[in-house]
Coordinates of C-alpha atoms in Angstrom, one line a residue:
M1 CA 155.8 83.4 33.9
A2 CA 155.8 82.1 30.4
E3 CA 157.6 84.0 27.7
Q4 CA 155.6 86.5 25.8
D5 CA 154.1 85.1 22.6
E6 CA 153.2 88.1 20.5
Y7 CA 151.0 87.7 17.5
K8 CA 151.8 90.0 14.6
P9 CA 150.4 89.4 11.1
D10 CA 153.2 89.2 8.6
T11 CA 151.1 90.7 5.9
D12 CA 147.8 92.5 5.4
F13 CA 146.3 89.2 4.1
D14 CA 146.7 85.6 4.8
V15 CA 144.8 82.4 3.9
N16 CA 145.5 79.0 5.3
I17 CA 144.3 75.5 6.2
S18 CA 145.2 73.8 9.5
K19 CA 144.5 70.2 10.5
V20 CA 145.1 69.0 14.0
G21 CA 144.8 65.3 14.8
H22 CA 144.7 65.5 18.6
K23 CA 143.3 67.5 21.5
W24 CA 144.5 71.1 21.2
N25 CA 143.7 74.4 22.9
M26 CA 144.9 77.7 21.7
G27 CA 147.7 78.6 24.1
N28 CA 146.9 82.2 24.4
F29 CA 143.8 84.3 24.7
H30 CA 144.6 86.9 22.1
Y31 CA 143.5 89.6 19.7
H32 CA 144.9 91.1 16.6
N33 CA 144.5 94.1 14.4
S34 CA 142.9 92.1 11.5
Y35 CA 139.5 90.7 10.6
E36 CA 139.4 86.9 10.8
I37 CA 137.1 84.4 9.1
Y38 CA 137.3 81.1 10.9
Y39 CA 135.6 78.1 9.2
L40 CA 135.5 74.7 10.9
S41 CA 135.6 72.2 8.1
D42 CA 135.8 69.1 10.3
G43 CA 135.6 68.1 14.0
G44 CA 134.3 70.2 16.8
R45 CA 135.6 73.3 18.7
R46 CA 134.5 75.6 21.4
M47 CA 135.4 79.3 20.9
L48 CA 135.2 82.1 23.4
V49 CA 134.8 85.4 21.5
G50 CA 134.4 88.5 23.5
E51 CA 131.8 87.6 26.0
K52 CA 130.2 84.7 24.1
V53 CA 131.1 81.0 24.0
Y54 CA 130.2 79.2 20.7
E55 CA 129.9 75.4 20.2
L56 CA 131.3 74.8 16.7
S57 CA 130.6 71.8 14.5
A58 CA 131.7 71.2 10.9
G59 CA 130.3 73.9 8.6
D60 CA 130.2 76.7 11.3
I61 CA 131.9 80.0 10.7
V62 CA 133.0 82.6 13.3
L63 CA 133.6 86.1 12.1
I64 CA 136.0 88.0 14.4
R65 CA 136.4 91.8 14.2
P66 CA 139.7 93.5 14.9
N67 CA 140.8 93.8 18.5
V68 CA 138.3 91.3 19.9
F69 CA 139.8 88.8 22.3
H70 CA 139.2 85.2 21.5
R71 CA 140.4 81.7 22.2
S72 CA 139.5 78.3 20.6
M73 CA 139.5 75.0 22.6
G74 CA 138.6 71.4 21.9
E75 CA 138.9 67.8 22.9
V76 CA 138.9 66.2 19.4
A77 CA 140.8 66.4 16.1
H78 CA 139.7 69.2 13.8
E79 CA 140.4 71.0 10.5
R80 CA 139.8 74.7 10.0
Y81 CA 140.0 77.2 7.1
N82 CA 141.2 80.6 8.0
I83 CA 141.4 84.0 6.3
E84 CA 142.8 87.1 8.0
F85 CA 143.0 90.6 6.5
T86 CA 143.3 94.2 7.7
R87 CA 141.0 97.1 6.8
E88 CA 144.0 98.7 5.0
F89 CA 144.1 95.6 2.7
I90 CA 140.5 95.9 1.7
W91 CA 140.8 99.6 1.1
D92 CA 143.6 98.9 -1.3
Y93 CA 141.2 97.1 -3.6
F94 CA 137.8 98.6 -3.0
S95 CA 136.3 102.0 -2.3
Y96 CA 135.4 102.9 1.2
K97 CA 131.7 102.5 0.3
H98 CA 132.2 99.1 -1.2
S99 CA 134.5 98.1 1.7
D100 CA 131.8 98.8 4.2
A101 CA 129.3 96.8 2.2
L102 CA 131.6 93.8 2.0
L103 CA 132.4 94.0 5.7
K104 CA 128.7 94.1 6.7
C105 CA 128.8 90.3 7.2
F106 CA 131.0 90.9 10.3
G107 CA 127.9 92.3 12.0
T108 CA 127.0 88.6 12.5
E109 CA 129.6 86.8 14.7
F110 CA 128.5 83.2 14.2
I111 CA 127.1 81.6 11.0
R112 CA 125.9 78.0 10.6
L113 CA 126.2 77.3 6.9
D114 CA 123.6 75.0 5.2
D115 CA 124.8 72.3 2.9
D116 CA 124.7 74.4 -0.3
E117 CA 126.5 77.3 1.5
K118 CA 129.2 74.9 2.7
K119 CA 129.9 73.6 -0.8
I120 CA 130.1 77.1 -2.3
F121 CA 132.3 78.4 0.6
K122 CA 134.8 75.6 0.2
E123 CA 135.0 76.0 -3.6
L124 CA 135.6 79.8 -3.2
F125 CA 138.1 79.3 -0.4
L126 CA 140.2 76.8 -2.3
T127 CA 140.1 79.0 -5.4
L128 CA 141.2 81.9 -3.2
K129 CA 144.0 79.9 -1.7
A130 CA 145.3 78.8 -5.1
E131 CA 145.1 82.3 -6.5
H132 CA 146.9 83.8 -3.5
S133 CA 149.6 81.1 -3.6
A134 CA 150.2 81.8 -7.4
N135 CA 150.2 85.6 -6.7
N136 CA 147.3 86.0 -9.1
L137 CA 144.6 88.6 -8.7
F138 CA 142.6 87.0 -5.9
F139 CA 140.6 90.0 -4.6
V140 CA 137.6 89.2 -6.8
T141 CA 137.3 85.8 -5.3
F142 CA 137.8 87.3 -1.8
A143 CA 135.0 89.7 -2.5
D144 CA 132.8 86.8 -3.5
I145 CA 133.5 85.1 -0.2
L146 CA 132.5 88.2 1.8
K147 CA 129.3 88.5 -0.3
H148 CA 128.5 84.8 0.2
L149 CA 128.9 85.2 4.0
G150 CA 126.8 88.3 4.0
A151 CA 124.0 86.4 2.2
A152 CA 124.3 83.5 4.6
A153 CA 124.2 85.9 7.6
E154 CA 121.0 87.4 6.2
R155 CA 119.4 84.0 5.6
Q156 CA 120.2 83.1 9.2
R157 CA 118.7 86.3 10.5
R158 CA 115.5 85.7 8.6
G159 CA 115.3 82.3 10.2
N160 CA 115.7 83.9 13.7
F161 CA 118.8 81.7 14.4
C162 CA 121.7 82.9 16.4
G163 CA 124.9 81.3 17.6
E164 CA 123.7 81.2 21.2
D165 CA 121.1 78.7 20.1
T166 CA 123.9 76.1 19.9
L167 CA 125.2 76.6 23.4
S168 CA 125.3 73.8 26.0
K169 CA 124.2 74.5 29.6
K170 CA 127.9 74.7 30.6
S171 CA 128.7 77.2 27.9
R172 CA 125.7 79.3 29.0
H173 CA 127.0 79.4 32.5
I174 CA 130.4 80.5 31.3
G175 CA 128.9 83.1 29.0
N176 CA 126.8 84.5 31.8
A177 CA 129.9 84.9 34.0
V178 CA 131.9 86.5 31.2
A179 CA 129.0 88.9 30.4
Y180 CA 128.7 89.9 34.0
I181 CA 132.5 90.5 34.3
N182 CA 132.5 92.6 31.1
A183 CA 129.6 94.7 32.2
N184 CA 130.9 95.2 35.8
Y185 CA 134.7 95.0 35.4
Q186 CA 135.2 98.4 37.1
T187 CA 133.5 97.3 40.4
V188 CA 133.7 93.5 40.6
S189 CA 135.2 92.7 44.0
S190 CA 135.1 88.9 44.3
V191 CA 134.3 85.6 42.7
D192 CA 131.4 85.3 45.2
E193 CA 129.8 88.3 43.6
I194 CA 130.1 86.8 40.1
A195 CA 128.6 83.5 41.2
A196 CA 125.8 85.2 43.0
A197 CA 124.9 87.3 40.0
C198 CA 124.9 84.2 37.8
F199 CA 122.8 82.2 40.3
I200 CA 125.3 79.4 40.5
D201 CA 127.5 77.7 43.2
K202 CA 130.8 79.4 43.4
S203 CA 132.9 76.3 43.6
Y204 CA 131.2 74.7 40.7
L205 CA 131.5 77.9 38.6
C206 CA 135.2 78.2 39.4
R207 CA 135.9 74.5 38.4
L208 CA 133.8 74.8 35.3
F209 CA 135.3 78.1 34.1
K210 CA 138.9 76.8 34.6
K211 CA 138.1 73.5 32.8
E212 CA 136.3 75.0 29.9
T213 CA 138.4 78.1 29.3
G214 CA 141.8 77.2 30.7
M215 CA 141.9 80.2 32.9
T216 CA 140.6 81.2 36.3
L217 CA 137.7 83.6 36.8
F218 CA 140.1 86.0 38.5
Y219 CA 142.5 85.9 35.6
Y220 CA 139.7 86.6 33.2
L221 CA 138.6 89.5 35.3
S222 CA 142.1 90.9 35.0
H223 CA 142.0 90.2 31.3
A224 CA 138.7 92.1 30.9
R225 CA 140.1 95.1 32.7
V226 CA 143.3 95.0 30.6
E227 CA 141.2 94.7 27.4
K228 CA 139.3 97.9 28.3
A229 CA 142.6 99.6 29.1
C230 CA 144.0 98.6 25.7
A231 CA 141.1 100.3 24.0
M232 CA 141.7 103.5 26.1
L233 CA 145.4 103.4 25.4
T234 CA 144.8 103.0 21.7
D235 CA 141.9 105.5 21.1
G236 CA 142.9 108.5 23.3
D237 CA 145.4 110.3 25.4
M238 CA 144.0 109.7 28.8
P239 CA 146.7 109.6 31.5
I240 CA 147.8 106.1 32.6
T241 CA 146.7 106.7 36.2
E242 CA 143.2 107.7 35.1
I243 CA 142.9 104.7 32.8
A244 CA 144.0 102.4 35.7
L245 CA 141.3 103.7 38.0
N246 CA 138.6 103.7 35.3
C247 CA 139.4 100.0 34.6
G248 CA 139.0 98.9 38.2
F249 CA 142.7 98.9 39.4
S250 CA 143.5 100.2 42.8
S251 CA 146.7 102.0 41.6
S252 CA 148.7 102.8 38.5
S253 CA 151.6 100.6 39.7
Y254 CA 149.4 97.6 40.2
F255 CA 147.8 98.2 36.8
S256 CA 151.2 98.4 35.1
S257 CA 152.2 95.1 36.8
V258 CA 149.1 93.3 35.7
F259 CA 149.2 94.8 32.2
K260 CA 152.8 93.7 31.6
K261 CA 152.1 90.2 32.9
I262 CA 149.1 89.8 30.6
I263 CA 150.2 91.8 27.5
G264 CA 154.0 91.4 27.8
T265 CA 154.8 95.1 27.7
T266 CA 154.1 98.2 29.7
P267 CA 151.1 100.4 29.1
L268 CA 153.3 103.3 27.9
K269 CA 155.1 101.0 25.4
F270 CA 151.8 99.6 24.3
R271 CA 150.5 103.0 23.6
S272 CA 153.6 104.0 21.6
E273 CA 153.3 100.8 19.5
K274 CA 149.5 100.6 19.4
S275 CA 149.4 99.5 15.8
R276 CA 150.9 96.2 16.8
A277 CA 148.9 93.2 18.0
Y278 CA 149.6 91.4 21.3
S279 CA 148.6 88.0 22.7
I280 CA 147.1 87.4 26.1
M281 CA 149.4 85.1 28.1
P282 CA 148.0 81.8 29.4
D283 CA 147.0 81.6 33.1
S284 CA 149.9 80.2 35.1
K285 CA 147.9 79.6 38.2

C-alpha cells in the first residue's frame, strides 16, 4: 500500500498558478476543509467532483465546496489558477450575512466563462495574487472575484446551461455509474448490479471506469461508503459499529480496515481529528 499522502491547508487562504507540460493525473482522490476555485486557463482537463464528471476546456471554472471528493485527470499539458479558502477566513473579513451572499456562487459547481468574463477574472486573479504576495489588503479583490463568479453563474443559469451539457458519452457513462453508487452505496452488492442499472456491458464499464478515473468500480464503491462514513464521524456521535452498518459494511472490523486503507487513519482517530483534511489513496489494484 502506498504511503498516506495527507492534504492539509497550511493557511486559511492560498492563491497559486500551476503549469504542467505533460500528461498528469491527480494522484489522490481527495477532499479538504476549504472552498476551492479551480480555473483552467489553458489546455484540457477532466474532473470528477462528487458524482459528476466535467470536461474542462480553457476558461472553465469548477467551484468545489468543503468536504467534496474530487480528482482531476488529463492527457495534455495544462495551466490552472487556484484559490482555496476556509469559511473561517471569510468570516474574518465579512459579516455572516455578507459571507453567505459571497459564497452563493458555490451553488453552481461548473461555470463556462464567456470571453469578457475570462478577461475580467484573469485581471482580478493576478491582482489578488500580487496583493496576497505583498501582504497587502487583498480581501476587497477577493470579494470582487466571488461577486464576478456569482454574476457569471447567474448569467449561465438564465441561459439554461449546465456543466453536464459538456459531457462526452464516456463521461456520461461514468457519471451514471457514480450516481448509482452514491445513491445505493448501502446495498450495492456487485459490479453486475451497477452495470445493469446503467444499461451498459459490465466488462466495458469496468475498463472505461478504470481508464478514465484511475480506479476500479469496486474501489470507488468503497470510497463512496467511506465518504458517507466521514460525514457521520464528523457531524455526530453515532457509534462506529452503527456507522459501519449504515454505510454498507458487513462488520465494524472490516469497515475499520477499509477506512484505514483509504483515509490512512482509523475511524476513531479521524473522529478525534475531524477538523483535519485527508486524501483518498490511489487504487493499488
